[in-house]
Short mmCIF file of C-alpha atoms in Angstrom, two decimals:
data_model
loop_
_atom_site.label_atom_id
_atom_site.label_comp_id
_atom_site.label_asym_id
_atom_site.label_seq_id
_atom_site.Cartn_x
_atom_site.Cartn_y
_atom_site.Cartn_z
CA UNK A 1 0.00 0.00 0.00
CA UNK A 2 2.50 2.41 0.85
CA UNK A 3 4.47 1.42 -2.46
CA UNK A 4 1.16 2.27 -4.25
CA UNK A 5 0.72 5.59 -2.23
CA UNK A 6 4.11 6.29 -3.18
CA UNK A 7 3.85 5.97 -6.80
CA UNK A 8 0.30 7.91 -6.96
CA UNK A 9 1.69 10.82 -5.29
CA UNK A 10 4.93 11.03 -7.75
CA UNK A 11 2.40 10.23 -10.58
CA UNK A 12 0.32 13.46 -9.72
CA UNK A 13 3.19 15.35 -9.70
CA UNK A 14 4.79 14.69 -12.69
CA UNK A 15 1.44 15.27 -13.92
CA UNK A 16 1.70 18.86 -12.23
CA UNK A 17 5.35 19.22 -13.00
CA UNK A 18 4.63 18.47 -16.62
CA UNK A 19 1.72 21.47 -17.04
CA UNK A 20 3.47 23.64 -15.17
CA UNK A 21 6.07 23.39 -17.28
CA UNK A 22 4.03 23.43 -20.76
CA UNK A 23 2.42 26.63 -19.71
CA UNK A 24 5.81 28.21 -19.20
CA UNK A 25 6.87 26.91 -22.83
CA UNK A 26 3.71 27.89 -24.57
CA UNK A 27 4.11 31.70 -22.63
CA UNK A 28 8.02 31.90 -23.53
CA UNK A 29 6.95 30.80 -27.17
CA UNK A 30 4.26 33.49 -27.69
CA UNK A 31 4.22 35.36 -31.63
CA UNK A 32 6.50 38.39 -31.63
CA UNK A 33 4.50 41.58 -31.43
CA UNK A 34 1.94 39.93 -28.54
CA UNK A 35 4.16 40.24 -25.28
CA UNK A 36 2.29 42.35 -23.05
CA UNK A 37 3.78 46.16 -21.80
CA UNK A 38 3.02 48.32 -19.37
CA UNK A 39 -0.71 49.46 -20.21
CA UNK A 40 -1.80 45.78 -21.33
CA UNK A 41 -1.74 46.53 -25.20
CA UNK A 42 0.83 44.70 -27.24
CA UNK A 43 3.13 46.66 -28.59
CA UNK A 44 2.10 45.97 -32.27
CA UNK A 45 -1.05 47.45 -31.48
CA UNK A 46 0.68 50.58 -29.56
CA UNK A 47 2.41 51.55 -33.01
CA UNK A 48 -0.48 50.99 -35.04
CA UNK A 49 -3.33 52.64 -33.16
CA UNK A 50 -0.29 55.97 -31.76
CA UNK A 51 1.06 56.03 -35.39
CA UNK A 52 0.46 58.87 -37.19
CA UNK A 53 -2.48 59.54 -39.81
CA UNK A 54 -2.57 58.09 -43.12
CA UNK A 55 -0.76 60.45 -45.77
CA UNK A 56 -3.61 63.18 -47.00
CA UNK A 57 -5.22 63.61 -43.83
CA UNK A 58 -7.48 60.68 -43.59
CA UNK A 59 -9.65 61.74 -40.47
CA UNK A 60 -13.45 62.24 -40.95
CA UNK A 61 -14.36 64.87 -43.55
CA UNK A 62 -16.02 67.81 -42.06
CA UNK A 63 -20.15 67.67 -43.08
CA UNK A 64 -20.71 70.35 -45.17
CA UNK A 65 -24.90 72.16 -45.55
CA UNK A 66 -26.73 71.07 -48.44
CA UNK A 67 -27.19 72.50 -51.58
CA UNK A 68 -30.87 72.93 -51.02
CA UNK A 69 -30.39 74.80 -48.11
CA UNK A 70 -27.61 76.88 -49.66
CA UNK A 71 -30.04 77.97 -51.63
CA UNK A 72 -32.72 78.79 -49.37
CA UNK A 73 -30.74 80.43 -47.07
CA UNK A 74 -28.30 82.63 -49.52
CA UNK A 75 -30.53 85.01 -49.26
CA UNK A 76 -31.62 85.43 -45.67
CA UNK A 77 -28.70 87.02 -44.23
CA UNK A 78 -29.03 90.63 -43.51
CA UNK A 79 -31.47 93.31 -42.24
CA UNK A 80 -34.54 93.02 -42.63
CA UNK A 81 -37.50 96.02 -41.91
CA UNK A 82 -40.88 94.01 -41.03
CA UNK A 83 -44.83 94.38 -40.45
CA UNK A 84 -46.33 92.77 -38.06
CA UNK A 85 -49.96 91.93 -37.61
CA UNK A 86 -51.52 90.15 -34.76
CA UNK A 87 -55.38 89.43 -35.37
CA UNK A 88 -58.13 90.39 -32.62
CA UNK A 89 -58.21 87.55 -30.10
CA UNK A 90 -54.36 86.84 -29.82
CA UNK A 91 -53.55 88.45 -26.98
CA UNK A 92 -56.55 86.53 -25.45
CA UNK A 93 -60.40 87.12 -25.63
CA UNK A 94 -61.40 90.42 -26.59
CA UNK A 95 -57.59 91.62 -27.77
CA UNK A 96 -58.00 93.76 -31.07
CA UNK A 97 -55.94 93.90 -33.95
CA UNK A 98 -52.33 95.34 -33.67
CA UNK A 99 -49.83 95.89 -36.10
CA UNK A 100 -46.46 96.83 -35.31
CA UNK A 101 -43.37 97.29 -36.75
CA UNK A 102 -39.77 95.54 -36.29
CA UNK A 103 -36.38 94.82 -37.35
CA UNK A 104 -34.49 91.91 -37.66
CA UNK A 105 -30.62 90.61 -38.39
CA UNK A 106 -29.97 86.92 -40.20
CA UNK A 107 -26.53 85.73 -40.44
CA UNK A 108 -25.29 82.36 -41.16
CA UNK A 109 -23.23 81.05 -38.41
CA UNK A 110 -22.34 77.70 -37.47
CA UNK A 111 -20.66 76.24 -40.52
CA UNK A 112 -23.32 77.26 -42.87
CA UNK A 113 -25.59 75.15 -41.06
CA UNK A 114 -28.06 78.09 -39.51
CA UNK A 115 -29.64 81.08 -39.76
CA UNK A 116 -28.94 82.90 -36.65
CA UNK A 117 -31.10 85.92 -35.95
CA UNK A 118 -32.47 88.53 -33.54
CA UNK A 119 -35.31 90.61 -33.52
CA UNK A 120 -36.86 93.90 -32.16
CA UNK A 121 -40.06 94.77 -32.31
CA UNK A 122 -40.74 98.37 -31.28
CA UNK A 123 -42.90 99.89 -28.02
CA UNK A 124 -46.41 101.43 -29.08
CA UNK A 125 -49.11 103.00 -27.53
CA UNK A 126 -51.02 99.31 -27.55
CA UNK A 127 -48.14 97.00 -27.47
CA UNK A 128 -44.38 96.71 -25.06
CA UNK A 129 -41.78 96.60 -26.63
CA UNK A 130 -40.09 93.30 -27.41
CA UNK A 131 -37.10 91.21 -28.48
CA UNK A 132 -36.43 87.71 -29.41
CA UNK A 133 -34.01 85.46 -30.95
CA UNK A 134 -34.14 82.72 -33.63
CA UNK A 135 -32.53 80.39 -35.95
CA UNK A 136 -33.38 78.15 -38.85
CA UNK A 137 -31.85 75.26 -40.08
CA UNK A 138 -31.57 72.03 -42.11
CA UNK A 139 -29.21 69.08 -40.99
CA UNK A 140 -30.22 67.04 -44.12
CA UNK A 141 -30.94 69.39 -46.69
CA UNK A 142 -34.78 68.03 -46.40
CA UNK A 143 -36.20 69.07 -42.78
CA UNK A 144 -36.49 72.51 -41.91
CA UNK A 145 -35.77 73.33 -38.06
CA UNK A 146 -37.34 76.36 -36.12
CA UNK A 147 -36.27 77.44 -32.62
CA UNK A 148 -37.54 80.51 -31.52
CA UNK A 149 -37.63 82.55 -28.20
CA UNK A 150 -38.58 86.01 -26.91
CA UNK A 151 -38.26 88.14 -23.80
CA UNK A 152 -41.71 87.70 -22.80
CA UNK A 153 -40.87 84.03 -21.62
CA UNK A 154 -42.23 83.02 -25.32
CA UNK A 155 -40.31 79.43 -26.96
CA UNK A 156 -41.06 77.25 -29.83
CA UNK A 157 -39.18 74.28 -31.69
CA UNK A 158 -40.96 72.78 -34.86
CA UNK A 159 -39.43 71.23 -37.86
CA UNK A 160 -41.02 70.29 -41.19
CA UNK A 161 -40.24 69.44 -44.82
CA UNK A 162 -37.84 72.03 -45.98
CA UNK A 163 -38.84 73.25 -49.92
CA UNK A 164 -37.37 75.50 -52.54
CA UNK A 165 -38.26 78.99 -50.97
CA UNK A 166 -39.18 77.52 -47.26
CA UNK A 167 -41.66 75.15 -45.97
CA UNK A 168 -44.72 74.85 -42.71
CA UNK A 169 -42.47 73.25 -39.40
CA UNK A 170 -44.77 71.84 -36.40
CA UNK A 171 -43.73 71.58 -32.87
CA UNK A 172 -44.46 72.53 -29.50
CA UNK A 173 -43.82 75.94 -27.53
CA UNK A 174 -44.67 77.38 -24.57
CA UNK A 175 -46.97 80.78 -24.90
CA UNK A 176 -47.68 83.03 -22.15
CA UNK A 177 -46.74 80.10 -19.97
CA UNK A 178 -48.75 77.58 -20.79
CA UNK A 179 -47.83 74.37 -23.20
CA UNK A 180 -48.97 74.85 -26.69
CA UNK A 181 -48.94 73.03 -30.16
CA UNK A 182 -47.18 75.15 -32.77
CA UNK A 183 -47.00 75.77 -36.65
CA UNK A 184 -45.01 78.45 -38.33
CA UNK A 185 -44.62 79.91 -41.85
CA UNK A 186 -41.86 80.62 -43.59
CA UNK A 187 -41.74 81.48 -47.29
CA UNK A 188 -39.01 83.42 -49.24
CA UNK A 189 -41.67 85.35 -52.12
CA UNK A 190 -38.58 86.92 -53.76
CA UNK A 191 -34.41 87.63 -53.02
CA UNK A 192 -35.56 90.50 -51.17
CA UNK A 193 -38.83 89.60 -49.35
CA UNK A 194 -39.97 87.49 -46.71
CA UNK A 195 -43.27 86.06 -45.52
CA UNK A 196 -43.82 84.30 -41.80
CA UNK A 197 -46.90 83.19 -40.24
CA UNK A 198 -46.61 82.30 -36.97
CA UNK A 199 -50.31 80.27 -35.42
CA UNK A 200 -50.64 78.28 -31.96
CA UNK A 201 -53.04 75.77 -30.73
CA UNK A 202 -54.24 75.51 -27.19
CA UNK A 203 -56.45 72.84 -27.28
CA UNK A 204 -59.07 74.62 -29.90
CA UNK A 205 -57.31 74.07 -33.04
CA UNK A 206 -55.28 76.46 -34.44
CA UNK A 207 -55.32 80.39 -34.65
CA UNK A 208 -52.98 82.78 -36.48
CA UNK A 209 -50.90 84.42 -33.54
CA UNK A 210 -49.09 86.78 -35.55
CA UNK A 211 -47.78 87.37 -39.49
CA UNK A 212 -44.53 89.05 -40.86
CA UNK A 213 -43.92 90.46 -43.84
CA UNK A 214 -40.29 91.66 -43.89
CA UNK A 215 -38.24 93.38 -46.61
CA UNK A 216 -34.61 94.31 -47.08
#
């Protein structure tokens, strides 16, 4: 028995002996390149992925706007003289008609991407005076995008198809503090004229809240 004991026990470990030994072959015989450094990348990979850039510059090409809205916007930038009318009722029940007059500045900004714009609307004897900011833009060259805001705690983001001289956006705003559904205008009628209808919904389907017509 104790011959037998014997013999297991330097069986097992040769058997040890013998993987311990393989796995120290099989790590001294690993491919070139694959030894691991400091940072646990091989050092193949460290010249590869810290090497410098392809001759020509091959990083990601900056996106560049559309040619459709190039073309829409060409002509926006600038100042603009406008009319403003806001039917009876948009100030709430009972409000008459207004009409004021404004001024506004486009440039494009951004890369080309937007129209970037403020606005001032002049104080009257029936109406504060006001002044907002806005931008339009199209990330695709197909979607118009409409952010608006004013200093009367006034906000609106719509988007819609974007066509040859402008397009109808839809969104939601916030008007006079309370939560509204929005759709807005806009429609270039010539290089030096523009058209913008601004209308809200509060639960009672929509209502024209104010129009623009602007001119350089």
């Amino acid at each position: 028995m104790t011959k037998t004991m014997t013999m297991t026990t330097t069986t097992v470990l040769a058997i040890v002996f013998a993987f311990a030994g393989g796995a120290a072959t099989a790590e001294d015989k690993k491919p070139p390149g694959l030894d691991k450094k400091p940072g646990g990348m091989p050092p193949g990979q460290m010249k590869k992925e810290g090497g410098a850039m392809p001759e020509g510059g091959a990083g990601m090409p900056m996106p560049k706007p559309s040619p459709e809205w190039e073309a829409f916007s060409k002509s926006g930038e600038g100042s603009w003289k406008c009319d403003t009318t806001m039917p009876a009722g948009a100030m709430g029940p009972g409000s008459p008609e207004m009409k004021m007059q404004g001024t506004a500045k486009l440039k494009k900004d951004l890369g080309g991407f937007w129209l970037v714009g403020a606005y001032e609307v002049k104080k009257s004897k029936t109406m504060p005076g006001m002044k907002g900011a806005f931008s339009m833009g199209s990330p695709d060259g197909k979607n118009l995008v409409s952010i608006n805001m004013d200093s009367m705690g006034n906000t609106a983001f719509t988007s819609g198809p974007l066509g040859a001289d402008g397009g109808t956006t839809m969104g939601e705003g916030f008007m006079m503090g309370a939560k509204v559904k929005v759709r807005e205008t806009i429609q270039r009628k010539s290089e030096k004229e523009m058209y913008h209808k601004f209308e809200i919904d509060m639960g009672k389907g929509f209502m024209v809240a104010g129009e623009d017509s602007c001119k350089k």
